[in-house]
C-alpha positions as a Python dict, from the first residue, in 0.01 Angstrom:
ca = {
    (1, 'X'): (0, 0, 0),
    (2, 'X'): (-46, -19, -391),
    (3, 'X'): (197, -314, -369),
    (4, 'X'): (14, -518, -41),
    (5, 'X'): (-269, -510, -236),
    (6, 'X'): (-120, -679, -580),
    (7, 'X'): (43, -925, -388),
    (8, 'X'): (-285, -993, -206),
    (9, 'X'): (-507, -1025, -537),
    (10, 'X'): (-178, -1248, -688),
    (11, 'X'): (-227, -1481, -382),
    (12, 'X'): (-648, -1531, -422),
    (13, 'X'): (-566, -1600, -745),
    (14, 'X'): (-280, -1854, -714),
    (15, 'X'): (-511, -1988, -437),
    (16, 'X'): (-819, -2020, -696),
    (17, 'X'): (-609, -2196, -928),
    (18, 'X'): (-504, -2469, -633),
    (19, 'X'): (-851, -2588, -610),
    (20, 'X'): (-909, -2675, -980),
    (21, 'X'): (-822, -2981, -1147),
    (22, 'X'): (-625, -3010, -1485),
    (23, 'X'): (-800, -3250, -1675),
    (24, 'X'): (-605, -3357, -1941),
    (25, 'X'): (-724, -3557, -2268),
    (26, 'X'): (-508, -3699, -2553),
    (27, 'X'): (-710, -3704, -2892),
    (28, 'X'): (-553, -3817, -3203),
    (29, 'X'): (-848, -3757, -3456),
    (30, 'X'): (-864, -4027, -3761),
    (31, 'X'): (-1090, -4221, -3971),
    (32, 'X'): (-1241, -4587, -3883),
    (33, 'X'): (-1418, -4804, -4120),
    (34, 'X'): (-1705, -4911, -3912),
    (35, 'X'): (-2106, -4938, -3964),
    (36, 'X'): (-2254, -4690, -3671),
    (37, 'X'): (-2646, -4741, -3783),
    (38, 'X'): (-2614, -5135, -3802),
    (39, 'X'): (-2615, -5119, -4213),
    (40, 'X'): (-2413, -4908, -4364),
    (41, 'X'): (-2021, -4912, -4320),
    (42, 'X'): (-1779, -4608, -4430),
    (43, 'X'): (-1488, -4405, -4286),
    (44, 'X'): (-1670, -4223, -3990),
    (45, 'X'): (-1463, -3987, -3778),
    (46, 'X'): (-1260, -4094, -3490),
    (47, 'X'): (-1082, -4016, -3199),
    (48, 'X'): (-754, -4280, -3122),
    (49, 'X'): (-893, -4517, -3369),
    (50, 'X'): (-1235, -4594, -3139),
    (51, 'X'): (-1586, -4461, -3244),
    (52, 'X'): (-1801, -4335, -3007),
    (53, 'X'): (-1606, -4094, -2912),
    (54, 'X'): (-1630, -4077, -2498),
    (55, 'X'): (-1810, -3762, -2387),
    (56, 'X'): (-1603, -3501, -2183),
    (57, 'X'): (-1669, -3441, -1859),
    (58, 'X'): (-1512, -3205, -1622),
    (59, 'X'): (-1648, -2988, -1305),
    (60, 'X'): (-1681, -2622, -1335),
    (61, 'X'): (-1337, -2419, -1217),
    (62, 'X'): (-1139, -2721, -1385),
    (63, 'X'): (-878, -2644, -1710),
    (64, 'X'): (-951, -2873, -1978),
    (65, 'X'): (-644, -2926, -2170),
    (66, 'X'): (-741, -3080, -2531),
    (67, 'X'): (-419, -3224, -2738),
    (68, 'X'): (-494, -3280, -3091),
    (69, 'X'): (-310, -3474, -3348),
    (70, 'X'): (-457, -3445, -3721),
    (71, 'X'): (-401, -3784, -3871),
    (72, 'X'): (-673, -3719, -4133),
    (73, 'X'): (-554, -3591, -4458),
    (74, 'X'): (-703, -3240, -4450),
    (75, 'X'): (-693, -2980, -4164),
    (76, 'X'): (-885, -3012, -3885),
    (77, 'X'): (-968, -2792, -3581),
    (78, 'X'): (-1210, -2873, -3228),
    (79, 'X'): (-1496, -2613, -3112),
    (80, 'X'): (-1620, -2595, -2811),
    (81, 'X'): (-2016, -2539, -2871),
    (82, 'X'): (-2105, -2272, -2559),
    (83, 'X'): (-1792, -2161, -2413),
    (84, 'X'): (-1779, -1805, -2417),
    (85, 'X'): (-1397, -1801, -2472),
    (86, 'X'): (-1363, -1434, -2317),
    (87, 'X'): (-1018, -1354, -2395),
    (88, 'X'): (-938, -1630, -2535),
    (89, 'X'): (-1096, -1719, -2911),
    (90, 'X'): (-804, -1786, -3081),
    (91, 'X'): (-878, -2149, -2844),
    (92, 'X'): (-1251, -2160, -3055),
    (93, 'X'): (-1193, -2347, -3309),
    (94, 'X'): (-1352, -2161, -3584),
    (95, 'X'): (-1164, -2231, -3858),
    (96, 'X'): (-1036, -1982, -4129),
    (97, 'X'): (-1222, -1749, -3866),
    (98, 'X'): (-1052, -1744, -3487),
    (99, 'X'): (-778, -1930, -3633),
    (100, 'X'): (-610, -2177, -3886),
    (101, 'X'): (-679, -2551, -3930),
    (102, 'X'): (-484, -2787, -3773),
    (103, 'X'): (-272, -2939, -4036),
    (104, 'X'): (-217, -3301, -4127),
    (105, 'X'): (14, -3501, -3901),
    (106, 'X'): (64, -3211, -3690),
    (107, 'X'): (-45, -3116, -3346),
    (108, 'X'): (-247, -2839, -3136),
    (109, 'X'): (-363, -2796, -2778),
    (110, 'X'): (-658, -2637, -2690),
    (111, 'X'): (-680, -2475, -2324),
    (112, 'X'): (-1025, -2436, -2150),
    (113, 'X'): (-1091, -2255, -1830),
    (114, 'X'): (-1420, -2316, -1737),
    (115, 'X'): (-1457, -2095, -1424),
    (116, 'X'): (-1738, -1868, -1518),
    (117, 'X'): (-1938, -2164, -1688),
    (118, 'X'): (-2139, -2477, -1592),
    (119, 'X'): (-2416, -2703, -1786),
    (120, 'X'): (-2461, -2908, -2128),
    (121, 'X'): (-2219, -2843, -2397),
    (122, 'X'): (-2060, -3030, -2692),
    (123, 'X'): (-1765, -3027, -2870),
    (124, 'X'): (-1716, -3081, -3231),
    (125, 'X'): (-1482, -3083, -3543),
    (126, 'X'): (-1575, -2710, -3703),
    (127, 'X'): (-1393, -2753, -4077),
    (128, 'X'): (-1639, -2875, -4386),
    (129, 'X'): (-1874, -3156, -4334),
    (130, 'X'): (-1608, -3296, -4057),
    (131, 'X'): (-1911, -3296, -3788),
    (132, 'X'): (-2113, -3442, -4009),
    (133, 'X'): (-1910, -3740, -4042),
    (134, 'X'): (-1900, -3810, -3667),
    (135, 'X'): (-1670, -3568, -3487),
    (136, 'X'): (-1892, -3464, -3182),
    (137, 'X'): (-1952, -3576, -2834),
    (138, 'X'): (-2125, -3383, -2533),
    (139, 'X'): (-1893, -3158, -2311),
    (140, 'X'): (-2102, -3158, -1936),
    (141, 'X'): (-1937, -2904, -1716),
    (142, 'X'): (-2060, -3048, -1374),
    (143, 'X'): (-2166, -2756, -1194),
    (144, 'X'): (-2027, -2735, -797),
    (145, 'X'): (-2306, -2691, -633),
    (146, 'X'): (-2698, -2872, -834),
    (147, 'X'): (-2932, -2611, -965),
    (148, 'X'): (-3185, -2824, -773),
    (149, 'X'): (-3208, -3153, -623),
    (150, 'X'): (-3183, -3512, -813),
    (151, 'X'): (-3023, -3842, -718),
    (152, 'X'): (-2848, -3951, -1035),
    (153, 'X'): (-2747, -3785, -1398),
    (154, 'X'): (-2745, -3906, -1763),
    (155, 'X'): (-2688, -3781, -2025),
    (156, 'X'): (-2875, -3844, -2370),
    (157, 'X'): (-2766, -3736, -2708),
    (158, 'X'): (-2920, -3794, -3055),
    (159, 'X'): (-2689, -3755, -3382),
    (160, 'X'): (-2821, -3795, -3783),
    (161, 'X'): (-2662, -4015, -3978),
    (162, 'X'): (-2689, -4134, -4354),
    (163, 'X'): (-2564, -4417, -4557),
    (164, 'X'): (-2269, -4268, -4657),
    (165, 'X'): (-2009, -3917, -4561),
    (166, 'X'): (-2156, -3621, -4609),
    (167, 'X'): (-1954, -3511, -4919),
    (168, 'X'): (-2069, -3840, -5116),
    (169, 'X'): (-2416, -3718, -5039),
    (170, 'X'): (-2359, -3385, -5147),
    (171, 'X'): (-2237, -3572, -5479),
    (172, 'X'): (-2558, -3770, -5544),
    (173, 'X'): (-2764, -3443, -5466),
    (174, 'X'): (-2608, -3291, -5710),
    (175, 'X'): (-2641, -3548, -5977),
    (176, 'X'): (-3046, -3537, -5910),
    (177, 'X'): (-3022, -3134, -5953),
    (178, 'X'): (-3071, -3115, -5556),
    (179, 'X'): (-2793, -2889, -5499),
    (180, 'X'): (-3005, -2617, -5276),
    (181, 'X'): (-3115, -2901, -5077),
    (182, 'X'): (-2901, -3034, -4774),
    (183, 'X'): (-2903, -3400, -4746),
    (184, 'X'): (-3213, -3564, -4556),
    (185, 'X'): (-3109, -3788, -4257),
    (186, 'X'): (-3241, -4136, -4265),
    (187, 'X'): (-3163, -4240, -3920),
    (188, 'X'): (-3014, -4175, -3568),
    (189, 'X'): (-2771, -4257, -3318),
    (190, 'X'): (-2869, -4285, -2997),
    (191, 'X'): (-2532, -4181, -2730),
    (192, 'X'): (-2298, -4246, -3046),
    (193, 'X'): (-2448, -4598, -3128),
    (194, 'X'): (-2747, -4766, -3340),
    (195, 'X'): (-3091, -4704, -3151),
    (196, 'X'): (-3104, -5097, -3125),
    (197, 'X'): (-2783, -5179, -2912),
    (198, 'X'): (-2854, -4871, -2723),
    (199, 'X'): (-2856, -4907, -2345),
    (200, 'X'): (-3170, -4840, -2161),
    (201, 'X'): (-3238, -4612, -1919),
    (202, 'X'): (-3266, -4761, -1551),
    (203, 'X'): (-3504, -4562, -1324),
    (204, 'X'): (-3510, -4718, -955),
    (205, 'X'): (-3897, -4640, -791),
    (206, 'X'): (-3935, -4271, -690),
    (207, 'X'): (-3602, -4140, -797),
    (208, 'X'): (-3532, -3776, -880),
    (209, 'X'): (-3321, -3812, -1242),
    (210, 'X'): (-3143, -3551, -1409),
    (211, 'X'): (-3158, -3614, -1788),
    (212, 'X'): (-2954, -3379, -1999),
    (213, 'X'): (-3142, -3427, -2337),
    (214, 'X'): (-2896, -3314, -2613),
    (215, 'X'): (-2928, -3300, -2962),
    (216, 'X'): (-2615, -3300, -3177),
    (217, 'X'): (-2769, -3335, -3479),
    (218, 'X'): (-2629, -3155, -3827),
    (219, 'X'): (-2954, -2999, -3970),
    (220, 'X'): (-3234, -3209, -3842),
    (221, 'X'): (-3505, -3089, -3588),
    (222, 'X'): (-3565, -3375, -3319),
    (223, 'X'): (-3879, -3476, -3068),
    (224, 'X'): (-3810, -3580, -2748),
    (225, 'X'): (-4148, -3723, -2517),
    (226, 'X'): (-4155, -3983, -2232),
    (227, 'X'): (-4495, -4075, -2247),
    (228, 'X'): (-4647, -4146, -1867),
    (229, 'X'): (-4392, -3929, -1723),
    (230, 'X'): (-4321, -3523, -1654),
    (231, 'X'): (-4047, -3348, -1731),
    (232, 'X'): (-3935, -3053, -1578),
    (233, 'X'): (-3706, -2800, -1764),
    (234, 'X'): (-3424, -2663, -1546),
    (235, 'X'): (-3186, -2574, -1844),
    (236, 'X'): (-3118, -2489, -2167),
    (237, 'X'): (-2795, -2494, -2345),
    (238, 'X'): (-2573, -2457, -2051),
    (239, 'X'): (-2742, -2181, -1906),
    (240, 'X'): (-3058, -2226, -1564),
    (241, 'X'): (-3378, -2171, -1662),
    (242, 'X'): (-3669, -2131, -1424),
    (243, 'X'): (-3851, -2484, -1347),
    (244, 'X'): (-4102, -2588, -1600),
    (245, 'X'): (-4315, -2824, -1663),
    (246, 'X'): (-4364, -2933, -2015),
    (247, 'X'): (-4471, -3269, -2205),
    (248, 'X'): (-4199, -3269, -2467),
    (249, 'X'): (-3898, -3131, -2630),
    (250, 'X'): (-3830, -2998, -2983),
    (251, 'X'): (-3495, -2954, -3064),
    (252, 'X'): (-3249, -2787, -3342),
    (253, 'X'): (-2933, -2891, -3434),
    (254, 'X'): (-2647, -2828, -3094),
    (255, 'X'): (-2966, -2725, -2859),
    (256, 'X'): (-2989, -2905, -2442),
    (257, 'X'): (-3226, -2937, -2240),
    (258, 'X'): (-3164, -3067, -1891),
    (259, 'X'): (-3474, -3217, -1749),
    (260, 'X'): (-3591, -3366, -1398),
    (261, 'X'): (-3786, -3669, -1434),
    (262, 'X'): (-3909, -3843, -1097),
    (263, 'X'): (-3962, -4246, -1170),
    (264, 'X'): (-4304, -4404, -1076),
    (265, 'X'): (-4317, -4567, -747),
    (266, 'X'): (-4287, -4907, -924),
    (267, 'X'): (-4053, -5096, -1113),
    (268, 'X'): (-4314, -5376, -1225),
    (269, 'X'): (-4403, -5168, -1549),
    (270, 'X'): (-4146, -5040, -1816),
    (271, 'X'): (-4153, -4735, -2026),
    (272, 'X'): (-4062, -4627, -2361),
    (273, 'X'): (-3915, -4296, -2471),
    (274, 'X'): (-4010, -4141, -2808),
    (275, 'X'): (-3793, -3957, -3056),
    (276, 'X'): (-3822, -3841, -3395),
    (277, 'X'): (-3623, -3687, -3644),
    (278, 'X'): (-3892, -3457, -3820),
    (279, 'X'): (-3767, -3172, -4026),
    (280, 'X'): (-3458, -3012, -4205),
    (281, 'X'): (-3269, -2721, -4058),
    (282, 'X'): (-3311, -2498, -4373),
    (283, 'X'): (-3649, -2438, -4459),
    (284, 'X'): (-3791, -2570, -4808),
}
């Protein structure tokens, strides 16, 4: 009987596998020389030698499967921001902590089983200042069946970013005796790219729009408003909230929000969005 029953739990489970999709991604993580804001050029972080790097998306039950080649010249190592990793944190990412760095010009692959998860997430480099420096992009775990009803989905993220790497900021900090002080953030990318060559958002008259607001900033808080429209809260970082209304966002560094926004019953008008990097993570 004992061994009907382990056979019958091995087959649900081989069964539950079937249905979910491998998704399999490649990343070789480098440097590119390459002005991000518009102004400033230096050796942001890259993955296969392109900058944004593409946001992950994959539907909940699916295994990602992350390959990683280092081809920077110190160790690296990818976190998953909001997976619980039950059973499996030596796939977190932590480095020094969960486990060791990734060395140069060698390779790891990280194995995600997101079965018991679903909403915004975001994936970044966790050793030094390697964030910082442009290794992040969201990770949207498509959820099978909608929390509630909408008829499309975007996602909107916000990064800092300064004139130069973070460690040549930390430099100049020091040399003006601002050592306590984490470097302020003089401007923003908006979905990897300068604000100005940023697309726009397309609402068509009286549609219901998902908008997972994300902020994936290093140590800057960040307002989010849509002036003339509501916005109603449905989650926050990856996890369903009950519906509410509110007229704005503030956000710390890694928090989404995913919002419903229904568009006007015209297109003859359009709309700007507002947001503003206003204050440092660590107090003063």
């Amino acid at each position: 009987m004992l061994f009907l029953i382990w056979e019958l739990l091995l087959l649900l489970n081989s069964a539950a596998i079937g249905f979910a999709e491998r998704v399999e991604l490649f990343w070789d993580i480098g440097r590119l020389n390459i002005s991000r804001d518009g102004y400033n050029t230096w050796d942001s972080i890259c993955v296969n030698n392109a900058v944004p790097i593409p946001p992950v998306h994959v539907t909940q039950g699916d295994v990602l499967v992350l390959n990683v080649r280092n081809s920077l010249d110190v160790p690296t190592a990818v976190h998953a921001h909001g997976i619980y990793h039950n059973y499996t944190d030596y796939y977190d990412g932590a480095e020094m902590v969960t486990e060791c760095g990734i060395p140069p010009g060698e390779n790891f692959t990280y194995i995600i089983d997101t079965t018991t998860q679903a909403g915004d997430l975001w994936i970044h480099g966790h050793v030094h200042s390697q964030l910082t420096d442009g290794f992040r992009t969201p990770f949207i775990i498509h959820e099978k069946v909608k929390p509630t009803t909408y008829d499309k989905d975007e996602v909107l993220y916000f990064e800092d970013w300064n004139e130069r790497t973070f460690e040549d900021m930390v430099a100049i900090d020091a040399k003006l005796k601002l050592a306590n002080i984490p470097p302020l953030y003089r401007t923003m990318l908006i979905n990897g790219v300068n604000a100005n060559t940023s697309k726009s958002l397309h609402f068509e008259p009286r549609k219901r729009y998902r908008l997972r607001i994300m902020s994936l900033s290093t140590s800057s808080w960040i307002k989010f408003r849509m002036p003339g429209h509501t916005m109603h809260v449905i989650s926050k970082d990856g996890v369903e909230a009950v519906p509410m209304e509110v007229d704005g966002l503030d956000l710390g560094p890694g928090q989404r929000v995913s919002i419903i926004v229904t568009a006007h019953d015209t297109a003859e008008f359009n709309y700007m969005y507002n947001v503003t990097l206003y204050a440092n993570f660590i107090p003063l």
